[in-house]
Amino acid sequence: MELQIKQQSGFSYVDEGSGEVLLLLHGLFGALSNWRGVIDEFAREHRVIIPMLPLYEMPLTRAGISGLVDFVQDFVKALGLQEPTTVLGNSLGGHLALVYTLRHPAQVKRLVLTGSSGLFEDSMGGSFPRRGDYAYVQERVAYTFYDPKVATKELVDEVFSITNSNSKCLRIITIARSAQRHNLGKDLSRIKVPTLLIWGLNDTITPPVVAHEFNRLLPRAELHFLDHCGHAPMMERPQAFNRLLRAFLAQEVLQPTASI
C-alpha cells in the first residue's frame, strides 16, 4: 500500500495515526518510504509525521543545513504542533534533528539518531555524482547497506535520475558540503534531551566510531548497534530497530537535574 502524501501550506508530508507525535526526517538521498517500517509499527498509537524535505527544489542560497532546519521549523508551525515532539533522523536527517534541537530545545522531547551526519560522514565519495554512469550509482547505493539486495532497482533508478539532473545535482552537492562544514562536535553537550543512537555495525558512511563519539558527546545518550546492518537500520533491520525504539519511547522522560 502506497503512502498517502498530504499537502498543506506548500508542504508535502505523510501524517499517519494519532497520539504523541513522532517527527521523522529523511536523508540526502532518502525518501518518505525509507521510514515505512516505523510508520507501520507505530502509527497505531502515535501520530507519525514525515515532511518531504525540499532537497531538489530549494533556492541555492538556502540549500544547506541552516535553510533545511528553517524549513522544518516552518513545517512544524504550519501543522500547529504545540507539544514537544520525539524527532527521529537518518543520515542528513539526523544532522537536521540535532541542529533543530539546538535551536528549539523546548520543542523536542526526545531524539533518535541513526547513521547521523554532524561529526563525520563519507557521503558518496569525492567523485560523486558521476553523471550517466548507472553502474557507479548502483555500486554507491549498494554501499549504503550491508546487504546489497536492499538497494533495489527502484531505489537505484531514483538516485540515478537525481544525478542526471543538473539542478538537483547542484543542490545535492551544495547541501552535502554544508553538512561537512557544519560540524557539531563543540555543540552536542548543550543537548539535554534523552537520545537514542541506533547504528549499523557495518555502516561504512558513518562508521561505528562516529556512533561512539556521538555517545560520548551527548549527555543523555544510549547507544545500540545492529549487526549485519549498514547506514539505514530502519530499512535493513526494521524489526530490531522498532524494538529498540519502542523500549526507548516507553521510558519516562525526566527533566535534567539542575547543577548545584
C-alpha positions as semicolon CSV with decimal commas, in nm:
position;residue;x (nm);y (nm);z (nm)
1;M;0,000;0,000;0,000
2;E;0,143;0,336;-0,104
3;L;0,193;0,614;0,148
4;Q;-0,069;0,886;0,134
5;I;0,100;1,221;0,070
6;K;-0,081;1,520;0,217
7;Q;-0,047;1,883;0,107
8;Q;-0,082;2,187;0,329
9;S;0,057;2,541;0,308
10;G;0,301;2,436;0,035
11;F;0,431;2,135;0,232
12;S;0,412;1,772;0,121
13;Y;0,417;1,517;0,401
14;V;0,298;1,189;0,547
15;D;0,070;1,213;0,851
16;E;-0,047;0,877;0,985
17;G;-0,212;0,774;1,312
18;S;-0,289;0,977;1,624
19;G;-0,133;1,030;1,964
20;E;0,210;1,153;2,068
21;V;0,396;1,289;1,765
22;L;0,697;1,119;1,606
23;L;0,859;1,362;1,360
24;L;1,076;1,172;1,110
25;L;1,345;1,333;0,893
26;H;1,490;1,150;0,592
27;G;1,841;1,173;0,448
28;L;2,001;1,331;0,143
29;F;1,905;1,051;-0,095
30;G;1,627;0,932;0,130
31;A;1,257;0,913;0,068
32;L;0,945;0,907;0,282
33;S;0,921;0,533;0,216
34;N;1,252;0,476;0,399
35;W;1,051;0,504;0,720
36;R;0,780;0,257;0,612
37;G;0,863;0,007;0,888
38;V;0,833;0,276;1,157
39;I;0,502;0,403;1,017
40;D;0,352;0,054;1,002
41;E;0,459;-0,027;1,357
42;F;0,396;0,299;1,542
43;A;0,102;0,471;1,369
44;R;-0,130;0,255;1,581
45;E;-0,057;0,460;1,893
46;H;0,143;0,758;1,767
47;R;0,097;1,032;1,512
48;V;0,382;0,971;1,266
49;I;0,470;1,277;1,057
50;I;0,733;1,291;0,781
51;P;0,790;1,613;0,584
52;M;0,925;1,580;0,232
53;L;1,242;1,788;0,255
54;P;1,284;2,025;-0,044
55;L;1,631;1,893;-0,124
56;Y;1,599;1,936;-0,501
57;E;1,382;2,248;-0,522
58;M;1,503;2,493;-0,257
59;P;1,681;2,811;-0,370
60;L;2,057;2,757;-0,393
61;T;2,114;3,042;-0,148
62;R;1,917;2,845;0,114
63;A;2,042;2,495;0,022
64;G;2,220;2,378;0,334
65;I;2,177;2,273;0,695
66;S;2,051;2,612;0,815
67;G;1,794;2,650;0,536
68;L;1,663;2,297;0,587
69;V;1,628;2,347;0,964
70;D;1,431;2,667;0,890
71;F;1,210;2,456;0,664
72;V;1,148;2,202;0,944
73;Q;1,057;2,482;1,185
74;D;0,818;2,638;0,930
75;F;0,662;2,295;0,875
76;V;0,608;2,240;1,250
77;K;0,442;2,582;1,273
78;A;0,223;2,519;0,967
79;L;0,092;2,196;1,122
80;G;0,032;2,369;1,455
81;L;0,235;2,120;1,656
82;Q;0,239;2,265;2,007
83;E;0,373;1,985;2,227
84;P;0,741;1,885;2,233
85;T;0,795;1,602;1,986
86;T;1,018;1,300;1,950
87;V;1,238;1,373;1,648
88;L;1,397;1,087;1,451
89;G;1,660;1,143;1,183
90;N;1,859;0,923;0,950
91;S;2,185;1,042;0,792
92;L;2,136;1,410;0,692
93;G;1,800;1,394;0,873
94;G;1,984;1,320;1,197
95;H;2,204;1,624;1,141
96;L;1,893;1,839;1,091
97;A;1,734;1,689;1,405
98;L;2,039;1,786;1,610
99;V;2,053;2,145;1,482
100;Y;1,675;2,178;1,521
101;T;1,711;2,064;1,884
102;L;1,993;2,312;1,947
103;R;1,784;2,597;1,805
104;H;1,448;2,499;1,955
105;P;1,520;2,290;2,267
106;A;1,170;2,342;2,412
107;Q;1,015;2,180;2,104
108;V;1,199;1,847;2,135
109;K;1,113;1,579;2,389
110;R;1,349;1,305;2,270
111;L;1,594;1,243;1,987
112;V;1,654;0,928;1,787
113;L;1,957;0,927;1,557
114;T;2,055;0,655;1,312
115;G;2,355;0,686;1,082
116;S;2,355;1,060;1,153
117;S;2,593;1,308;0,998
118;G;2,712;1,602;1,206
119;L;3,053;1,469;1,308
120;F;3,186;1,274;1,012
121;E;3,049;1,102;0,705
122;D;3,182;0,951;0,384
123;S;2,884;1,068;0,180
124;M;2,930;0,935;-0,172
125;G;3,299;0,987;-0,232
126;G;3,472;1,290;-0,380
127;S;3,390;1,200;-0,739
128;F;3,017;1,172;-0,684
129;P;2,790;1,237;-0,862
130;R;2,914;1,084;-1,185
131;R;2,654;1,162;-1,448
132;G;2,531;0,890;-1,679
133;D;2,722;0,607;-1,508
134;Y;2,447;0,370;-1,390
135;A;2,686;0,100;-1,269
136;Y;2,871;0,350;-1,050
137;V;2,548;0,483;-0,896
138;Q;2,433;0,124;-0,838
139;E;2,760;0,045;-0,660
140;R;2,739;0,354;-0,439
141;V;2,374;0,295;-0,343
142;A;2,457;-0,067;-0,255
143;Y;2,745;0,069;-0,042
144;T;2,479;0,221;0,185
145;F;2,363;-0,122;0,300
146;Y;2,520;-0,434;0,447
147;D;2,307;-0,646;0,215
148;P;2,337;-0,508;-0,141
149;K;1,996;-0,659;-0,224
150;V;1,833;-0,381;-0,021
151;A;1,949;-0,146;-0,299
152;T;1,655;-0,234;-0,524
153;K;1,640;-0,132;-0,889
154;E;1,368;0,117;-0,795
155;L;1,598;0,281;-0,540
156;V;1,896;0,288;-0,780
157;D;1,678;0,428;-1,061
158;E;1,561;0,708;-0,830
159;V;1,916;0,810;-0,734
160;F;2,031;0,775;-1,097
161;S;1,758;1,016;-1,212
162;I;1,868;1,268;-0,949
163;T;2,232;1,250;-1,060
164;N;2,127;1,318;-1,420
165;S;1,955;1,645;-1,336
166;N;2,192;1,943;-1,327
167;S;1,974;2,145;-1,090
168;K;1,919;1,853;-0,850
169;C;2,287;1,761;-0,859
170;L;2,393;2,113;-0,778
171;R;2,166;2,124;-0,474
172;I;2,279;1,782;-0,351
173;I;2,644;1,889;-0,371
174;T;2,571;2,223;-0,201
175;I;2,379;2,056;0,085
176;A;2,644;1,783;0,127
177;R;2,921;2,043;0,151
178;S;2,717;2,242;0,402
179;A;2,678;1,928;0,616
180;Q;3,051;1,857;0,606
181;R;3,130;2,215;0,713
182;H;2,868;2,214;0,988
183;N;3,048;2,002;1,247
184;L;2,858;1,980;1,577
185;G;3,133;1,841;1,799
186;K;3,151;2,152;2,018
187;D;2,771;2,194;2,047
188;L;2,644;1,849;2,141
189;S;2,698;1,896;2,516
190;R;2,413;2,153;2,507
191;I;2,157;1,891;2,401
192;K;1,991;1,776;2,723
193;V;1,709;1,556;2,591
194;P;1,726;1,174;2,606
195;T;1,884;1,050;2,283
196;L;1,869;0,703;2,133
197;L;2,150;0,609;1,894
198;I;2,076;0,308;1,671
199;W;2,368;0,228;1,447
200;G;2,454;-0,033;1,190
201;L;2,767;-0,218;1,295
202;N;2,859;-0,238;0,926
203;D;2,787;0,128;0,844
204;T;3,060;0,244;0,604
205;I;2,929;0,601;0,563
206;T;2,910;0,698;0,932
207;P;3,115;0,412;1,080
208;P;3,074;0,279;1,438
209;V;3,346;0,515;1,566
210;V;3,109;0,804;1,480
211;A;2,834;0,646;1,692
212;H;3,076;0,609;1,985
213;E;3,170;0,977;1,951
214;F;2,803;1,085;1,950
215;N;2,750;0,867;2,256
216;R;3,045;1,033;2,431
217;L;2,943;1,390;2,348
218;L;2,565;1,376;2,401
219;P;2,492;1,399;2,776
220;R;2,186;1,168;2,781
221;A;2,260;0,922;2,503
222;E;2,223;0,546;2,486
223;L;2,385;0,353;2,201
224;H;2,279;0,028;2,036
225;F;2,448;-0,145;1,743
226;L;2,273;-0,375;1,497
227;D;2,491;-0,638;1,330
228;H;2,464;-0,716;0,957
229;C;2,338;-0,362;0,907
230;G;2,462;-0,057;0,719
231;H;2,369;0,311;0,708
232;A;1,987;0,281;0,726
233;P;1,893;0,045;1,013
234;M;1,520;0,129;0,995
235;M;1,521;-0,011;0,638
236;E;1,766;-0,300;0,675
237;R;1,677;-0,425;1,025
238;P;1,325;-0,281;1,078
239;Q;1,211;-0,527;1,347
240;A;1,520;-0,480;1,563
241;F;1,507;-0,104;1,506
242;N;1,142;-0,089;1,613
243;R;1,206;-0,297;1,926
244;L;1,474;-0,054;2,041
245;L;1,257;0,246;1,953
246;R;0,956;0,105;2,139
247;A;1,161;0,045;2,456
248;F;1,302;0,399;2,434
249;L;0,959;0,558;2,389
250;A;0,831;0,367;2,693
251;Q;1,086;0,532;2,919
252;E;0,958;0,820;3,128
253;V;1,121;1,145;3,021
254;L;1,259;1,324;3,324
255;Q;1,387;1,677;3,307
256;P;1,764;1,702;3,357
257;T;1,863;1,778;3,714
258;A;1,988;2,132;3,757
259;S;2,353;2,163;3,852
260;I;2,416;2,272;4,209
